C-alpha positions as a printed NumPy array, in Angstrom:
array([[  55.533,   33.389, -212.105],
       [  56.02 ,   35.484, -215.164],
       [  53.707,   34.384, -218.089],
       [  54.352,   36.55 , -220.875],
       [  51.182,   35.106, -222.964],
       [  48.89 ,   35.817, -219.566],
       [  45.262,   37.594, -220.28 ],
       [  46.856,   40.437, -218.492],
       [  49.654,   41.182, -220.973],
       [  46.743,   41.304, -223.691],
       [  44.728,   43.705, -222.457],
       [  42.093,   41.287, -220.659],
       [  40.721,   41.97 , -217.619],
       [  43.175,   40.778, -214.212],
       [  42.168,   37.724, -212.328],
       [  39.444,   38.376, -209.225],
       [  40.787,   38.237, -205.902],
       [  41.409,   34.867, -203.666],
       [  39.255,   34.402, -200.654],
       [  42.315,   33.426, -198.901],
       [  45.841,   32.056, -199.758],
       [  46.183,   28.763, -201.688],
       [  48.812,   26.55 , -202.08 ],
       [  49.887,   23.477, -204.328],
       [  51.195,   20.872, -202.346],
       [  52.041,   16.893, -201.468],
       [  51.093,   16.923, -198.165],
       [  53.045,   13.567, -198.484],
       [  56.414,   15.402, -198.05 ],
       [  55.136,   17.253, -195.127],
       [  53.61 ,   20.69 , -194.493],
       [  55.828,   23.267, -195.607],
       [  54.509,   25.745, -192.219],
       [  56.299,   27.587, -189.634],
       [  55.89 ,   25.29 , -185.957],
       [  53.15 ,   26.617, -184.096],
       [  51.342,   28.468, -187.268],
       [  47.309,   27.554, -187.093],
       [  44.597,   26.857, -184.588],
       [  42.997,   24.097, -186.468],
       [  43.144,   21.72 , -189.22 ],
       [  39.763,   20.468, -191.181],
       [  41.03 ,   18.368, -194.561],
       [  38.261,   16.635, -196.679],
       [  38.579,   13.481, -198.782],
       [  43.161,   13.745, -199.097],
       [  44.534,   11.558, -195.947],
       [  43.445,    8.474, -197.924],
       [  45.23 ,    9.439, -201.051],
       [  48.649,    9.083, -198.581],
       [  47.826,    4.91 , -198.476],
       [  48.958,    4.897, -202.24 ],
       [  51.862,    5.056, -204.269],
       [  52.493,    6.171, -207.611],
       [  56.321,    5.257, -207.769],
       [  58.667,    3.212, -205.783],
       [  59.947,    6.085, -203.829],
       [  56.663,    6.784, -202.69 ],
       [  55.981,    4.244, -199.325],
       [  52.406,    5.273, -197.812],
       [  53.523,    4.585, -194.21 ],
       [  56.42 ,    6.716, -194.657],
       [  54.195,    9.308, -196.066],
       [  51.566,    9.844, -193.754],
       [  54.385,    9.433, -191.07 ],
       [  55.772,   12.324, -192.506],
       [  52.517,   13.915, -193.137],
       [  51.365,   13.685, -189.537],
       [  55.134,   14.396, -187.903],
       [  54.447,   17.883, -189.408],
       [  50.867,   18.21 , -188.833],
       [  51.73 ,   18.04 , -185.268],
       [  54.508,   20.75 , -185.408],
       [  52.712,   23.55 , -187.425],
       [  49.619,   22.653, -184.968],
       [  49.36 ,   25.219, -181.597],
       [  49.354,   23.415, -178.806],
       [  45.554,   22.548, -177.623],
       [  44.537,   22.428, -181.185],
       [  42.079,   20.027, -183.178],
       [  42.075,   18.656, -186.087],
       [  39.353,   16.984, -188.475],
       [  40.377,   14.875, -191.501],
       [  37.351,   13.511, -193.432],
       [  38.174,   10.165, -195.408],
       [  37.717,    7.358, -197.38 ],
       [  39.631,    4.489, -196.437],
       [  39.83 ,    1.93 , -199.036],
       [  39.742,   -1.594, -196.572],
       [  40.134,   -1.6  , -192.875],
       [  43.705,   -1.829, -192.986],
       [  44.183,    1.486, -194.651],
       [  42.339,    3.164, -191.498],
       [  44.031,    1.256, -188.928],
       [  47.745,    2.201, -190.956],
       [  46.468,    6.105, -190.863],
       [  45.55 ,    6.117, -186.885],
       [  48.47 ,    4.498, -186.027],
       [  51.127,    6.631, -187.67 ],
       [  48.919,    9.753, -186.332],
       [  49.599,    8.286, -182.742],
       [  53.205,    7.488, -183.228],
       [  54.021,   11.176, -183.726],
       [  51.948,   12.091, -180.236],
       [  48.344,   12.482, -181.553],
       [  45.484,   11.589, -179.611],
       [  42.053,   11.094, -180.648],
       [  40.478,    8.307, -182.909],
       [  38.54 ,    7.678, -185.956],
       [  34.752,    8.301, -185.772],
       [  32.34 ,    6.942, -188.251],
       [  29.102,    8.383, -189.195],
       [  26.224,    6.316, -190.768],
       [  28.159,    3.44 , -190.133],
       [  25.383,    0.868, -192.111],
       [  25.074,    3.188, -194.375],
       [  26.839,    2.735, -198.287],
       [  25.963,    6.075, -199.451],
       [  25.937,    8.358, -195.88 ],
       [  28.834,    6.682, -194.704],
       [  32.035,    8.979, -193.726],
       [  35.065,    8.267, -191.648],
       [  36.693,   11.245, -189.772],
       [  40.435,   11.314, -187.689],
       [  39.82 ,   13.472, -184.817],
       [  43.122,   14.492, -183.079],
       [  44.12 ,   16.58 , -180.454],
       [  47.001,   17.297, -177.746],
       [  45.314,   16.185, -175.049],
       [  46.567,   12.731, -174.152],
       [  42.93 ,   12.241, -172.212],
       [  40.992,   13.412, -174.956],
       [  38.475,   10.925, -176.324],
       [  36.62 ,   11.195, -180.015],
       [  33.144,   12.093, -179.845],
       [  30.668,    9.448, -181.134],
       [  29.625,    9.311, -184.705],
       [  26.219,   10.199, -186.363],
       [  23.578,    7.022, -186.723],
       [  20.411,    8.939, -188.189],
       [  18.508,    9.035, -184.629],
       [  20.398,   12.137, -183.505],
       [  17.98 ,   14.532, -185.443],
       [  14.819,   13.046, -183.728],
       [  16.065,   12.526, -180.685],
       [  16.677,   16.561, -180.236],
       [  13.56 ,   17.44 , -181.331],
       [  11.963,   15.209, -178.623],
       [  13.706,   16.787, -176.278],
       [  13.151,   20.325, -177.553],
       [   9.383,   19.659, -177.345],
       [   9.09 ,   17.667, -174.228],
       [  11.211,   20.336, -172.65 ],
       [  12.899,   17.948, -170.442],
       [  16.788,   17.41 , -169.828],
       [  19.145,   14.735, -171.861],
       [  18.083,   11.369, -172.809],
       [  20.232,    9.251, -174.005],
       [  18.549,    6.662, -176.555],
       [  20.011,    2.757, -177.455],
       [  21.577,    3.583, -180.756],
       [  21.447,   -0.014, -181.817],
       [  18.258,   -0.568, -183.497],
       [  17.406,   -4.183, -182.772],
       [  17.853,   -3.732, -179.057],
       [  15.302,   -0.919, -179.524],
       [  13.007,   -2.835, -181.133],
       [  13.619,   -5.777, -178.691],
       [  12.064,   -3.886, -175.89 ],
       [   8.602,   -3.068, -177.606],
       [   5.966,   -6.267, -177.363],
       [   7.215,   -9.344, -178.903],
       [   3.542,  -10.682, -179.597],
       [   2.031,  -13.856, -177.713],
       [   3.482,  -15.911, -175.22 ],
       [   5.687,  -18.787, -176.586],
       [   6.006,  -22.432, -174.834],
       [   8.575,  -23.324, -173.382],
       [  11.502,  -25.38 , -174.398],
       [  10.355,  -29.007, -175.021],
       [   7.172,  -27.997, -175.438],
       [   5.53 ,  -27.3  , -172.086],
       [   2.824,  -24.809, -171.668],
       [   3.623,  -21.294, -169.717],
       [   1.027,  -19.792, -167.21 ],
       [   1.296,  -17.086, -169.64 ],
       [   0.637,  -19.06 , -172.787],
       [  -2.335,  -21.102, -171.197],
       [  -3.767,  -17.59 , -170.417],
       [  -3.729,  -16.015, -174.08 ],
       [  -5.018,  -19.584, -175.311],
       [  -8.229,  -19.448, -172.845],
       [  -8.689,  -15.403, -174.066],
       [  -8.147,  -16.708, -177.71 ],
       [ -10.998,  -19.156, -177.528],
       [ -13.541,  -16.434, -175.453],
       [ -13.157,  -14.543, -178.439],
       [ -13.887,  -16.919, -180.962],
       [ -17.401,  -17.738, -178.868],
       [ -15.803,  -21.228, -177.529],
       [ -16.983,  -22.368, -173.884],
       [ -13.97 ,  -21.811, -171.667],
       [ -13.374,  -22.497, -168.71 ],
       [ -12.642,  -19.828, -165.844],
       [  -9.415,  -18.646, -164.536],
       [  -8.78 ,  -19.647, -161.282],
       [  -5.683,  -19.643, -159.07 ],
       [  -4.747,  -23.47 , -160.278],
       [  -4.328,  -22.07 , -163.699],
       [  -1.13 ,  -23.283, -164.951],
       [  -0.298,  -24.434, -161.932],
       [   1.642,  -27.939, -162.807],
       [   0.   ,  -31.254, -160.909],
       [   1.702,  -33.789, -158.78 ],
       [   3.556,  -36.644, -160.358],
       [   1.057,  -40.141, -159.991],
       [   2.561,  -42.737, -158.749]])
């Protein structure tokens, strides 16, 4: 590109070095790569971009069809990739994954922080491998759980990632009646202990406690 009113041809200092090469692309109209040319592929906030269009021409599914049908030729084979996104509405994610596995892709989207509105980040994971399975996203109880295991110096725990199962397991405070209103062994129990600590007289617990009495006829 010949600029003729550059900094250069004015006696300014030249232009530092790139880190690497760079190019200016729509990665709509596919990747513009010789088959077989990289190892991996990490993108960051672009896939979504594909699920719009600016003119007529432009038809997203056609797009990212194009987009991936590329992908997977300048890709070596036993590559990954990672594309970080932000799909607008479910539909936009479920359009993206399934034009990434009608080229051959396999893989899947994983979702960190999913209750999250701030932490929240999708990610297409893809690989070769028609076995391969995406890994499991982030839910904030990763962090703890491997410093637990760092300190207790035991092997792999696995913890329930959903937290009201977690906290349904701890003590759910007193005994409850039962349905229709009849008394548990267990409720009748934590009454009698109730009323010892309040100073009542109480009667002892005997084997009979609870126990329900014959029908009269």
């Amino acid at each position: 590109n010949d600029d003729s009113n550059n900094d250069n041809n004015k006696g300014g200092t030249a232009e530092e070095p790139s880190p690497g090469d760079l190019l200016h692309h729509d990665m709509g109209t596919g990747l513009p790569f010789r088959p077989a040319s990289f190892d991996a592929c990490i993108s960051i906030s672009a896939l979504q971009w594909l699920c719009y269009s600016n003119t007529k021409e432009q038809i997203p599914k056609k797009r990212l069809t194009r987009f991936f049908s590329s992908l997977y030729q300048v890709l070596r084979r036993g590559a990954r990739a990672v594309l970080q996104f932000y799909p607008e509405s479910s539909e936009h994610a479920i359009l993206i994954s399934e034009c990434a596995a009608k080229v051959g892709f396999a893989g899947g989207i994983v979702v960190d922080y999913p209750n999250s509105t701030k932490a929240k980040k999708h990610y297409l994971v893809l690989s070769f491998e028609r076995s391969y399975k995406a890994p499991q996203g982030l839910t904030g109880l990763e962090g703890a759980l491997l410093n637990e295991g760092r300190s207790s110096g035991g092997g792999v725990r696995v913890a329930d990632k959903d937290p009201r199962r977690a906290a349904g397991k701890k003590s759910r405070g007193p005994p409850r009646k039962k349905k229709g209103g009849g008394k548990t062994k267990e409720w009748i129990l934590h009454k009698k202990e109730t009323q010892r600590k309040k100073g009542k007289d109480t009667r002892k617990d005997t084997k009979f406690t609870g126990r329900k009495r014959p029908m009269r006829f």
